């Protein structure tokens, strides 16, 4: 889900950084996940459920609103279709699912646009090479204060980090900005 929010008066996006295990280890991504036929009646339901599970968005004071859907995209690495929903939230403490996520990232649209590279070359920690659109970002990671099963604990910021948004996430952002430019003409 591509989530918008206002941070310090600037339109911003919410990203997640995955934990360092699994297929997408350590990658910067958008909240979301797989459709579950037992839990979801639509792909929109999947996006909402997964976003709530990963970062607590939609719970309490976040006021999650869904505005629409972008055209689906195919993951080059795994060959599956990805539905991209556009939504907004009010800023509030995140409740991060620490079994899947290392932390949450808030990046302004302005910072994303100034960090864009059309066809940069990048190699991740697992030696996967990417030649395509990418965003080299500097950000303040937001993580849970502590993990507790029964009590919700708000997230707090750590010191600045640097990362590259690449792959499908970079392609989704690039397509979103292309759509904005086309609509603005």
Short mmCIF file of N, CA and C in Angstrom, two decimals:
data_model
loop_
_atom_site.label_atom_id
_atom_site.label_comp_id
_atom_site.label_asym_id
_atom_site.label_seq_id
_atom_site.Cartn_x
_atom_site.Cartn_y
_atom_site.Cartn_z
N UNK A 1 0.84 -1.17 0.00
CA UNK A 1 0.00 0.00 0.00
C UNK A 1 0.89 1.24 0.00
N UNK A 2 0.60 2.15 -0.88
CA UNK A 2 1.31 3.42 -0.94
C UNK A 2 0.54 4.38 -0.05
N UNK A 3 1.11 4.67 1.14
CA UNK A 3 0.42 5.49 2.15
C UNK A 3 1.00 6.89 2.22
N UNK A 4 0.11 7.86 2.16
CA UNK A 4 0.49 9.27 2.27
C UNK A 4 0.17 9.75 3.68
N UNK A 5 0.98 10.69 4.13
CA UNK A 5 0.72 11.37 5.38
C UNK A 5 1.45 12.70 5.36
N UNK A 6 1.10 13.58 6.26
CA UNK A 6 1.80 14.85 6.35
C UNK A 6 2.75 14.79 7.53
N UNK A 7 4.04 15.00 7.25
CA UNK A 7 5.08 15.00 8.28
C UNK A 7 5.77 16.36 8.24
N UNK A 8 5.73 17.07 9.36
CA UNK A 8 6.33 18.40 9.46
C UNK A 8 5.89 19.30 8.30
N UNK A 9 4.60 19.24 7.95
CA UNK A 9 4.04 20.09 6.93
C UNK A 9 4.32 19.66 5.50
N UNK A 10 4.95 18.50 5.30
CA UNK A 10 5.29 18.04 3.94
C UNK A 10 4.56 16.75 3.62
N UNK A 11 4.06 16.61 2.37
CA UNK A 11 3.48 15.33 1.97
C UNK A 11 4.57 14.26 2.00
N UNK A 12 4.28 13.14 2.65
CA UNK A 12 5.28 12.09 2.87
C UNK A 12 4.69 10.71 2.64
N UNK A 13 5.57 9.72 2.51
CA UNK A 13 5.18 8.33 2.31
C UNK A 13 5.68 7.49 3.49
N UNK A 14 4.99 6.38 3.70
CA UNK A 14 5.37 5.43 4.74
C UNK A 14 5.99 4.20 4.08
N UNK A 15 7.19 3.82 4.52
CA UNK A 15 7.89 2.62 4.05
C UNK A 15 8.21 1.74 5.24
N UNK A 16 8.57 0.49 4.93
CA UNK A 16 9.02 -0.43 5.96
C UNK A 16 10.39 -0.97 5.56
N UNK A 17 11.18 -1.34 6.56
CA UNK A 17 12.42 -2.06 6.29
C UNK A 17 12.26 -3.45 6.87
N UNK A 18 12.37 -4.44 6.00
CA UNK A 18 12.20 -5.84 6.40
C UNK A 18 13.37 -6.30 7.27
N UNK A 19 13.11 -7.28 8.13
CA UNK A 19 14.19 -7.88 8.93
C UNK A 19 15.16 -8.59 7.99
N UNK A 20 16.34 -8.91 8.49
CA UNK A 20 17.40 -9.50 7.66
C UNK A 20 17.28 -11.01 7.54
N UNK A 21 16.12 -11.48 7.07
CA UNK A 21 15.93 -12.90 6.76
C UNK A 21 14.80 -13.02 5.74
N UNK A 22 14.79 -14.12 5.03
CA UNK A 22 13.74 -14.34 4.04
C UNK A 22 14.09 -13.79 2.67
N UNK A 23 13.11 -13.91 1.76
CA UNK A 23 13.31 -13.51 0.36
C UNK A 23 13.65 -12.03 0.20
N UNK A 24 13.05 -11.18 1.03
CA UNK A 24 13.22 -9.73 0.89
C UNK A 24 14.04 -9.16 2.05
N UNK A 25 15.01 -9.91 2.52
CA UNK A 25 15.80 -9.55 3.70
C UNK A 25 16.38 -8.15 3.60
N UNK A 26 16.10 -7.32 4.61
CA UNK A 26 16.67 -6.00 4.73
C UNK A 26 16.22 -4.97 3.71
N UNK A 27 15.26 -5.30 2.87
CA UNK A 27 14.84 -4.38 1.82
C UNK A 27 13.85 -3.33 2.34
N UNK A 28 13.90 -2.17 1.70
CA UNK A 28 12.92 -1.11 1.94
C UNK A 28 11.73 -1.42 1.04
N UNK A 29 10.53 -1.39 1.60
CA UNK A 29 9.33 -1.77 0.84
C UNK A 29 8.14 -0.94 1.29
N UNK A 30 7.04 -1.19 0.62
CA UNK A 30 5.76 -0.62 1.04
C UNK A 30 5.05 -1.67 1.90
N UNK A 31 4.21 -1.24 2.84
CA UNK A 31 3.45 -2.23 3.60
C UNK A 31 2.55 -3.04 2.67
N UNK A 32 2.37 -4.30 3.00
CA UNK A 32 1.49 -5.16 2.20
C UNK A 32 1.91 -6.60 2.29
N UNK A 33 1.19 -7.45 1.59
CA UNK A 33 1.52 -8.87 1.63
C UNK A 33 0.58 -9.70 0.78
N UNK A 34 0.55 -10.99 1.07
CA UNK A 34 -0.21 -11.96 0.26
C UNK A 34 -1.69 -12.01 0.63
N UNK A 35 -2.48 -12.30 -0.41
CA UNK A 35 -3.92 -12.51 -0.25
C UNK A 35 -4.13 -13.82 0.49
N UNK A 36 -5.07 -13.81 1.43
CA UNK A 36 -5.43 -15.01 2.20
C UNK A 36 -6.92 -15.26 2.00
N UNK A 37 -7.26 -16.34 1.32
CA UNK A 37 -8.66 -16.63 0.99
C UNK A 37 -9.53 -16.80 2.23
N UNK A 38 -8.94 -17.14 3.35
CA UNK A 38 -9.71 -17.32 4.59
C UNK A 38 -10.01 -16.00 5.29
N UNK A 39 -9.19 -14.97 5.01
CA UNK A 39 -9.33 -13.70 5.72
C UNK A 39 -9.79 -12.54 4.84
N UNK A 40 -9.52 -12.62 3.53
CA UNK A 40 -9.74 -11.48 2.65
C UNK A 40 -10.81 -11.75 1.60
N UNK A 41 -11.76 -10.82 1.47
CA UNK A 41 -12.77 -10.96 0.42
C UNK A 41 -12.35 -10.22 -0.86
N UNK A 42 -11.29 -9.40 -0.77
CA UNK A 42 -10.79 -8.67 -1.94
C UNK A 42 -9.31 -8.35 -1.73
N UNK A 43 -8.65 -7.91 -2.79
CA UNK A 43 -7.25 -7.50 -2.68
C UNK A 43 -7.12 -6.23 -1.85
N UNK A 44 -8.14 -5.39 -1.89
CA UNK A 44 -8.15 -4.20 -1.03
C UNK A 44 -8.16 -4.62 0.44
N UNK A 45 -8.97 -5.63 0.78
CA UNK A 45 -8.98 -6.17 2.14
C UNK A 45 -7.60 -6.68 2.53
N UNK A 46 -6.92 -7.33 1.59
CA UNK A 46 -5.56 -7.83 1.85
C UNK A 46 -4.62 -6.68 2.20
N UNK A 47 -4.66 -5.62 1.40
CA UNK A 47 -3.78 -4.48 1.63
C UNK A 47 -4.04 -3.85 3.00
N UNK A 48 -5.29 -3.71 3.36
CA UNK A 48 -5.63 -3.13 4.66
C UNK A 48 -5.18 -4.05 5.80
N UNK A 49 -5.49 -5.34 5.69
CA UNK A 49 -5.12 -6.30 6.74
C UNK A 49 -3.61 -6.35 6.93
N UNK A 50 -2.87 -6.48 5.83
CA UNK A 50 -1.42 -6.58 5.92
C UNK A 50 -0.79 -5.30 6.48
N UNK A 51 -1.33 -4.14 6.08
CA UNK A 51 -0.82 -2.87 6.59
C UNK A 51 -1.07 -2.76 8.09
N UNK A 52 -2.25 -3.15 8.52
CA UNK A 52 -2.56 -3.16 9.97
C UNK A 52 -1.63 -4.10 10.71
N UNK A 53 -1.42 -5.30 10.17
CA UNK A 53 -0.57 -6.29 10.83
C UNK A 53 0.87 -5.81 10.94
N UNK A 54 1.41 -5.22 9.87
CA UNK A 54 2.82 -4.86 9.85
C UNK A 54 3.15 -3.64 10.69
N UNK A 55 2.32 -2.60 10.59
CA UNK A 55 2.68 -1.35 11.26
C UNK A 55 1.58 -0.78 12.16
N UNK A 56 0.48 -1.49 12.31
CA UNK A 56 -0.59 -1.00 13.17
C UNK A 56 -1.43 0.08 12.54
N UNK A 57 -1.20 0.40 11.28
CA UNK A 57 -1.97 1.45 10.60
C UNK A 57 -3.40 0.97 10.42
N UNK A 58 -4.34 1.83 10.74
CA UNK A 58 -5.75 1.48 10.65
C UNK A 58 -6.32 1.26 12.03
N UNK A 59 -5.44 0.96 12.97
CA UNK A 59 -5.87 0.78 14.35
C UNK A 59 -5.88 2.14 15.04
N UNK A 60 -6.79 2.30 15.96
CA UNK A 60 -6.89 3.51 16.79
C UNK A 60 -6.95 4.79 15.98
N UNK A 61 -6.00 5.71 16.24
CA UNK A 61 -6.10 7.07 15.70
C UNK A 61 -5.47 7.26 14.32
N UNK A 62 -5.10 6.21 13.63
CA UNK A 62 -4.46 6.38 12.33
C UNK A 62 -5.42 6.84 11.24
N UNK A 63 -6.70 6.54 11.36
CA UNK A 63 -7.69 6.97 10.37
C UNK A 63 -7.27 6.64 8.94
N UNK A 64 -7.11 5.37 8.66
CA UNK A 64 -6.72 4.92 7.33
C UNK A 64 -7.86 5.16 6.34
N UNK A 65 -7.53 5.80 5.21
CA UNK A 65 -8.49 6.03 4.13
C UNK A 65 -7.87 5.49 2.85
N UNK A 66 -8.67 4.77 2.07
CA UNK A 66 -8.23 4.25 0.77
C UNK A 66 -8.85 5.12 -0.32
N UNK A 67 -8.01 5.61 -1.26
CA UNK A 67 -8.47 6.50 -2.31
C UNK A 67 -8.60 5.83 -3.67
N UNK A 68 -7.90 4.75 -3.88
CA UNK A 68 -7.98 4.10 -5.19
C UNK A 68 -6.88 3.08 -5.36
N UNK A 69 -6.73 2.64 -6.61
CA UNK A 69 -5.78 1.60 -6.93
C UNK A 69 -5.03 1.97 -8.20
N UNK A 70 -3.73 1.76 -8.20
CA UNK A 70 -2.92 1.93 -9.40
C UNK A 70 -3.01 0.66 -10.22
N UNK A 71 -2.65 0.71 -11.50
CA UNK A 71 -2.60 -0.53 -12.28
C UNK A 71 -1.63 -1.53 -11.63
N UNK A 72 -1.99 -2.80 -11.65
CA UNK A 72 -1.15 -3.85 -11.07
C UNK A 72 0.19 -3.91 -11.80
N UNK A 73 1.22 -4.33 -11.09
CA UNK A 73 2.55 -4.49 -11.67
C UNK A 73 3.03 -5.91 -11.41
N UNK A 74 3.97 -6.36 -12.22
CA UNK A 74 4.53 -7.71 -12.05
C UNK A 74 5.89 -7.58 -11.36
N UNK A 75 6.11 -8.43 -10.37
CA UNK A 75 7.41 -8.52 -9.72
C UNK A 75 8.36 -9.22 -10.67
N UNK A 76 9.43 -8.54 -11.09
CA UNK A 76 10.41 -9.15 -12.00
C UNK A 76 11.11 -10.34 -11.35
N UNK A 77 11.36 -10.25 -10.06
CA UNK A 77 12.12 -11.29 -9.37
C UNK A 77 11.32 -12.57 -9.17
N UNK A 78 10.01 -12.43 -8.85
CA UNK A 78 9.21 -13.61 -8.51
C UNK A 78 8.06 -13.88 -9.48
N UNK A 79 7.77 -12.94 -10.39
CA UNK A 79 6.77 -13.16 -11.42
C UNK A 79 5.32 -13.11 -10.98
N UNK A 80 5.03 -12.53 -9.81
CA UNK A 80 3.64 -12.43 -9.40
C UNK A 80 3.12 -11.00 -9.57
N UNK A 81 1.80 -10.88 -9.72
CA UNK A 81 1.15 -9.59 -9.86
C UNK A 81 0.99 -8.94 -8.48
N UNK A 82 1.21 -7.62 -8.45
CA UNK A 82 1.08 -6.87 -7.21
C UNK A 82 0.03 -5.77 -7.43
N UNK A 83 -0.98 -5.75 -6.58
CA UNK A 83 -1.99 -4.69 -6.60
C UNK A 83 -1.50 -3.57 -5.69
N UNK A 84 -1.61 -2.33 -6.17
CA UNK A 84 -1.11 -1.19 -5.41
C UNK A 84 -2.27 -0.26 -5.07
N UNK A 85 -2.58 -0.17 -3.79
CA UNK A 85 -3.65 0.70 -3.33
C UNK A 85 -3.05 1.98 -2.77
N UNK A 86 -3.76 3.10 -2.98
CA UNK A 86 -3.33 4.41 -2.50
C UNK A 86 -4.18 4.78 -1.31
N UNK A 87 -3.52 5.19 -0.23
CA UNK A 87 -4.25 5.55 0.97
C UNK A 87 -3.57 6.66 1.73
N UNK A 88 -4.21 7.12 2.77
CA UNK A 88 -3.62 8.12 3.64
C UNK A 88 -3.88 7.75 5.09
N UNK A 89 -3.02 8.25 5.95
CA UNK A 89 -3.17 8.06 7.39
C UNK A 89 -2.84 9.36 8.09
N UNK A 90 -3.36 9.48 9.29
CA UNK A 90 -2.92 10.55 10.18
C UNK A 90 -1.74 10.00 10.96
N UNK A 91 -0.74 10.81 11.17
CA UNK A 91 0.44 10.36 11.88
C UNK A 91 0.10 10.00 13.32
N UNK A 92 0.58 8.86 13.74
CA UNK A 92 0.38 8.40 15.11
C UNK A 92 1.46 7.37 15.40
N UNK A 93 1.67 6.96 16.63
CA UNK A 93 2.69 5.94 16.88
C UNK A 93 2.38 4.65 16.12
N UNK A 94 3.42 4.04 15.55
CA UNK A 94 3.28 2.78 14.84
C UNK A 94 3.45 1.62 15.82
N UNK A 95 2.80 0.54 15.52
CA UNK A 95 2.95 -0.69 16.30
C UNK A 95 3.55 -1.73 15.35
N UNK A 96 4.86 -1.79 15.32
CA UNK A 96 5.60 -2.53 14.31
C UNK A 96 5.63 -4.03 14.63
N UNK A 97 5.33 -4.83 13.60
CA UNK A 97 5.40 -6.28 13.73
C UNK A 97 6.88 -6.68 13.62
N UNK A 98 7.53 -6.81 14.76
CA UNK A 98 8.98 -7.00 14.78
C UNK A 98 9.44 -8.36 14.25
N UNK A 99 8.54 -9.30 14.08
CA UNK A 99 8.93 -10.58 13.48
C UNK A 99 9.20 -10.43 11.98
N UNK A 100 8.62 -9.41 11.35
CA UNK A 100 8.80 -9.19 9.91
C UNK A 100 9.57 -7.91 9.58
N UNK A 101 9.47 -6.90 10.46
CA UNK A 101 10.03 -5.59 10.15
C UNK A 101 11.10 -5.17 11.14
N UNK A 102 12.12 -4.50 10.61
CA UNK A 102 13.14 -3.92 11.47
C UNK A 102 12.67 -2.55 11.97
N UNK A 103 12.15 -1.75 11.04
CA UNK A 103 11.63 -0.43 11.42
C UNK A 103 10.76 0.15 10.31
N UNK A 104 10.19 1.31 10.62
CA UNK A 104 9.33 2.07 9.71
C UNK A 104 10.09 3.31 9.28
N UNK A 105 9.79 3.78 8.07
CA UNK A 105 10.47 4.95 7.51
C UNK A 105 9.42 5.92 6.98
N UNK A 106 9.59 7.18 7.31
CA UNK A 106 8.75 8.24 6.74
C UNK A 106 9.66 9.12 5.88
N UNK A 107 9.32 9.25 4.59
CA UNK A 107 10.13 10.04 3.65
C UNK A 107 9.22 11.04 2.94
N UNK A 108 9.65 12.29 2.90
CA UNK A 108 8.85 13.29 2.21
C UNK A 108 8.92 13.06 0.70
N UNK A 109 7.87 13.49 0.01
CA UNK A 109 7.83 13.38 -1.45
C UNK A 109 9.00 14.16 -2.05
N UNK A 110 9.28 15.31 -1.49
CA UNK A 110 10.40 16.14 -1.97
C UNK A 110 11.73 15.39 -1.87
N UNK A 111 11.99 14.75 -0.72
CA UNK A 111 13.24 14.00 -0.55
C UNK A 111 13.31 12.82 -1.52
N UNK A 112 12.19 12.18 -1.76
CA UNK A 112 12.18 11.07 -2.72
C UNK A 112 12.52 11.56 -4.12
N UNK A 113 11.87 12.63 -4.53
CA UNK A 113 12.10 13.14 -5.88
C UNK A 113 13.55 13.59 -6.09
N UNK A 114 14.17 14.19 -5.07
CA UNK A 114 15.55 14.65 -5.22
C UNK A 114 16.55 13.49 -5.14
N UNK A 115 16.12 12.32 -4.66
CA UNK A 115 17.03 11.17 -4.55
C UNK A 115 16.88 10.19 -5.71
N UNK A 116 16.04 10.51 -6.68
CA UNK A 116 15.73 9.60 -7.78
C UNK A 116 16.88 9.46 -8.76
N UNK A 117 17.16 8.22 -9.17
CA UNK A 117 18.10 7.92 -10.25
C UNK A 117 17.37 7.04 -11.25
N UNK A 118 17.32 7.45 -12.52
CA UNK A 118 16.55 6.74 -13.54
C UNK A 118 17.04 5.31 -13.77
N UNK A 119 18.34 5.11 -13.87
CA UNK A 119 18.83 3.75 -14.15
C UNK A 119 20.14 3.50 -13.42
N UNK A 120 20.10 3.66 -12.14
CA UNK A 120 21.29 3.43 -11.33
C UNK A 120 21.63 1.95 -11.26
N UNK A 121 22.86 1.65 -10.92
CA UNK A 121 23.28 0.28 -10.70
C UNK A 121 23.43 0.06 -9.20
N UNK A 122 22.93 -1.06 -8.71
CA UNK A 122 22.93 -1.31 -7.27
C UNK A 122 23.09 -2.80 -7.02
N UNK A 123 23.84 -3.14 -5.98
CA UNK A 123 23.99 -4.53 -5.56
C UNK A 123 23.68 -4.58 -4.07
N UNK A 124 22.71 -5.43 -3.69
CA UNK A 124 22.31 -5.49 -2.28
C UNK A 124 23.23 -6.42 -1.48
N UNK A 125 22.92 -6.55 -0.19
CA UNK A 125 23.75 -7.36 0.72
C UNK A 125 23.83 -8.82 0.30
N UNK A 126 22.82 -9.30 -0.44
CA UNK A 126 22.80 -10.70 -0.87
C UNK A 126 23.37 -10.87 -2.28
N UNK A 127 23.98 -9.80 -2.80
CA UNK A 127 24.62 -9.81 -4.11
C UNK A 127 23.62 -9.81 -5.28
N UNK A 128 22.40 -9.37 -5.03
CA UNK A 128 21.42 -9.22 -6.11
C UNK A 128 21.68 -7.87 -6.78
N UNK A 129 21.84 -7.89 -8.10
CA UNK A 129 22.14 -6.67 -8.85
C UNK A 129 20.86 -6.10 -9.44
N UNK A 130 20.72 -4.78 -9.36
CA UNK A 130 19.55 -4.08 -9.88
C UNK A 130 20.03 -2.96 -10.80
N UNK A 131 19.50 -2.93 -12.02
CA UNK A 131 19.72 -1.83 -12.95
C UNK A 131 18.36 -1.30 -13.33
N UNK A 132 17.96 -0.23 -12.72
CA UNK A 132 16.66 0.35 -12.96
C UNK A 132 16.47 1.55 -12.07
N UNK A 133 15.26 2.07 -12.00
CA UNK A 133 15.03 3.24 -11.16
C UNK A 133 15.32 2.93 -9.70
N UNK A 134 15.88 3.90 -9.01
CA UNK A 134 16.17 3.73 -7.59
C UNK A 134 16.19 5.08 -6.89
N UNK A 135 16.08 5.02 -5.57
CA UNK A 135 16.06 6.22 -4.74
C UNK A 135 17.06 6.00 -3.60
N UNK A 136 18.10 6.83 -3.53
CA UNK A 136 19.09 6.74 -2.45
C UNK A 136 18.66 7.70 -1.36
N UNK A 137 18.25 7.17 -0.21
CA UNK A 137 17.63 8.00 0.82
C UNK A 137 18.45 8.03 2.11
N UNK A 138 18.27 9.09 2.85
CA UNK A 138 18.78 9.24 4.20
C UNK A 138 17.55 9.46 5.07
N UNK A 139 17.46 8.76 6.19
CA UNK A 139 16.21 8.81 6.96
C UNK A 139 16.45 8.51 8.43
N UNK A 140 15.44 8.80 9.23
CA UNK A 140 15.42 8.47 10.65
C UNK A 140 14.56 7.23 10.84
N UNK A 141 15.17 6.06 11.18
CA UNK A 141 14.37 4.85 11.39
C UNK A 141 13.45 5.02 12.60
N UNK A 142 12.27 4.46 12.51
CA UNK A 142 11.32 4.49 13.62
C UNK A 142 11.07 3.05 14.03
N UNK A 143 11.36 2.73 15.28
CA UNK A 143 11.19 1.36 15.76
C UNK A 143 10.38 1.35 17.05
N UNK A 144 9.90 0.19 17.44
CA UNK A 144 9.18 0.05 18.70
C UNK A 144 10.13 0.29 19.86
N UNK A 145 9.62 0.91 20.93
CA UNK A 145 10.43 1.09 22.14
C UNK A 145 10.82 -0.25 22.71
N UNK A 146 9.86 -1.15 22.78
CA UNK A 146 10.11 -2.51 23.26
C UNK A 146 8.98 -3.38 22.76
N UNK A 147 9.24 -4.65 22.67
CA UNK A 147 8.22 -5.57 22.18
C UNK A 147 7.48 -6.17 23.38
N UNK A 148 6.17 -6.00 23.39
CA UNK A 148 5.33 -6.60 24.41
C UNK A 148 4.13 -7.20 23.73
N UNK A 149 3.75 -8.39 24.13
CA UNK A 149 2.66 -9.08 23.45
C UNK A 149 1.29 -8.53 23.82
N UNK A 150 1.11 -8.12 25.06
CA UNK A 150 -0.22 -7.71 25.51
C UNK A 150 -0.44 -6.21 25.54
N UNK A 151 0.63 -5.44 25.50
CA UNK A 151 0.49 -3.99 25.62
C UNK A 151 1.07 -3.32 24.39
N UNK A 152 0.37 -2.35 23.85
CA UNK A 152 0.86 -1.63 22.69
C UNK A 152 1.91 -0.62 23.14
N UNK A 153 3.04 -0.55 22.43
CA UNK A 153 4.07 0.41 22.75
C UNK A 153 4.36 1.25 21.52
N UNK A 154 4.42 2.57 21.67
CA UNK A 154 4.64 3.42 20.51
C UNK A 154 6.07 3.29 19.98
N UNK A 155 6.25 3.65 18.70
CA UNK A 155 7.55 3.59 18.06
C UNK A 155 8.31 4.89 18.28
N UNK A 156 9.64 4.82 18.27
CA UNK A 156 10.49 5.99 18.44
C UNK A 156 11.58 5.98 17.37
N UNK A 157 12.19 7.14 17.12
CA UNK A 157 13.21 7.27 16.08
C UNK A 157 14.60 6.94 16.62
N UNK A 158 15.43 6.34 15.75
CA UNK A 158 16.85 6.08 16.03
C UNK A 158 17.66 7.13 15.26
N UNK A 159 19.00 6.96 15.25
CA UNK A 159 19.84 7.89 14.50
C UNK A 159 19.70 7.67 12.99
N UNK A 160 20.12 8.66 12.18
CA UNK A 160 19.95 8.63 10.72
C UNK A 160 20.59 7.41 10.08
N UNK A 161 19.90 6.89 9.06
CA UNK A 161 20.39 5.75 8.28
C UNK A 161 20.34 6.11 6.81
N UNK A 162 21.07 5.34 6.00
CA UNK A 162 21.05 5.50 4.54
C UNK A 162 20.64 4.17 3.93
N UNK A 163 19.90 4.24 2.85
CA UNK A 163 19.45 3.03 2.18
C UNK A 163 19.10 3.35 0.73
N UNK A 164 18.88 2.30 -0.04
CA UNK A 164 18.45 2.44 -1.43
C UNK A 164 17.10 1.75 -1.58
N UNK A 165 16.15 2.49 -2.14
CA UNK A 165 14.86 1.90 -2.51
C UNK A 165 15.02 1.46 -3.96
N UNK A 166 14.86 0.17 -4.21
CA UNK A 166 15.11 -0.39 -5.54
C UNK A 166 14.06 -1.45 -5.84
N UNK A 167 14.19 -2.09 -6.98
CA UNK A 167 13.30 -3.19 -7.35
C UNK A 167 11.86 -2.73 -7.55
N UNK A 168 10.93 -3.60 -7.17
CA UNK A 168 9.51 -3.33 -7.39
C UNK A 168 9.05 -2.07 -6.68
N UNK A 169 9.56 -1.82 -5.47
CA UNK A 169 9.16 -0.61 -4.74
C UNK A 169 9.56 0.63 -5.52
N UNK A 170 10.77 0.66 -6.08
CA UNK A 170 11.21 1.81 -6.88
C UNK A 170 10.37 1.93 -8.15
N UNK A 171 10.03 0.80 -8.76
CA UNK A 171 9.19 0.84 -9.96
C UNK A 171 7.79 1.38 -9.65
N UNK A 172 7.23 0.99 -8.51
CA UNK A 172 5.91 1.50 -8.10
C UNK A 172 5.97 3.00 -7.90
N UNK A 173 6.98 3.48 -7.19
CA UNK A 173 7.12 4.93 -6.95
C UNK A 173 7.31 5.69 -8.26
N UNK A 174 8.14 5.15 -9.14
CA UNK A 174 8.38 5.79 -10.43
C UNK A 174 7.07 5.89 -11.22
N UNK A 175 6.32 4.81 -11.25
CA UNK A 175 5.03 4.81 -11.97
C UNK A 175 4.06 5.80 -11.33
N UNK A 176 4.02 5.88 -10.00
CA UNK A 176 3.17 6.83 -9.32
C UNK A 176 3.52 8.26 -9.73
N UNK A 177 4.81 8.61 -9.72
CA UNK A 177 5.22 9.96 -10.11
C UNK A 177 4.91 10.23 -11.58
N UNK A 178 5.03 9.22 -12.44
CA UNK A 178 4.67 9.39 -13.86
C UNK A 178 3.18 9.70 -13.99
N UNK A 179 2.35 8.98 -13.24
CA UNK A 179 0.90 9.22 -13.26
C UNK A 179 0.59 10.64 -12.80
N UNK A 180 1.26 11.10 -11.74
CA UNK A 180 1.05 12.48 -11.26
C UNK A 180 1.40 13.49 -12.33
N UNK A 181 2.54 13.27 -13.01
CA UNK A 181 2.94 14.20 -14.05
C UNK A 181 1.95 14.20 -15.21
N UNK A 182 1.46 13.02 -15.61
CA UNK A 182 0.48 12.92 -16.69
C UNK A 182 -0.82 13.62 -16.31
N UNK A 183 -1.25 13.48 -15.08
CA UNK A 183 -2.51 14.10 -14.62
C UNK A 183 -2.36 15.61 -14.54
N UNK A 184 -1.13 16.08 -14.29
CA UNK A 184 -0.88 17.51 -14.16
C UNK A 184 -0.82 18.26 -15.47
N UNK A 185 -0.74 17.53 -16.58
CA UNK A 185 -0.64 18.18 -17.91
C UNK A 185 -1.96 18.67 -18.40
#
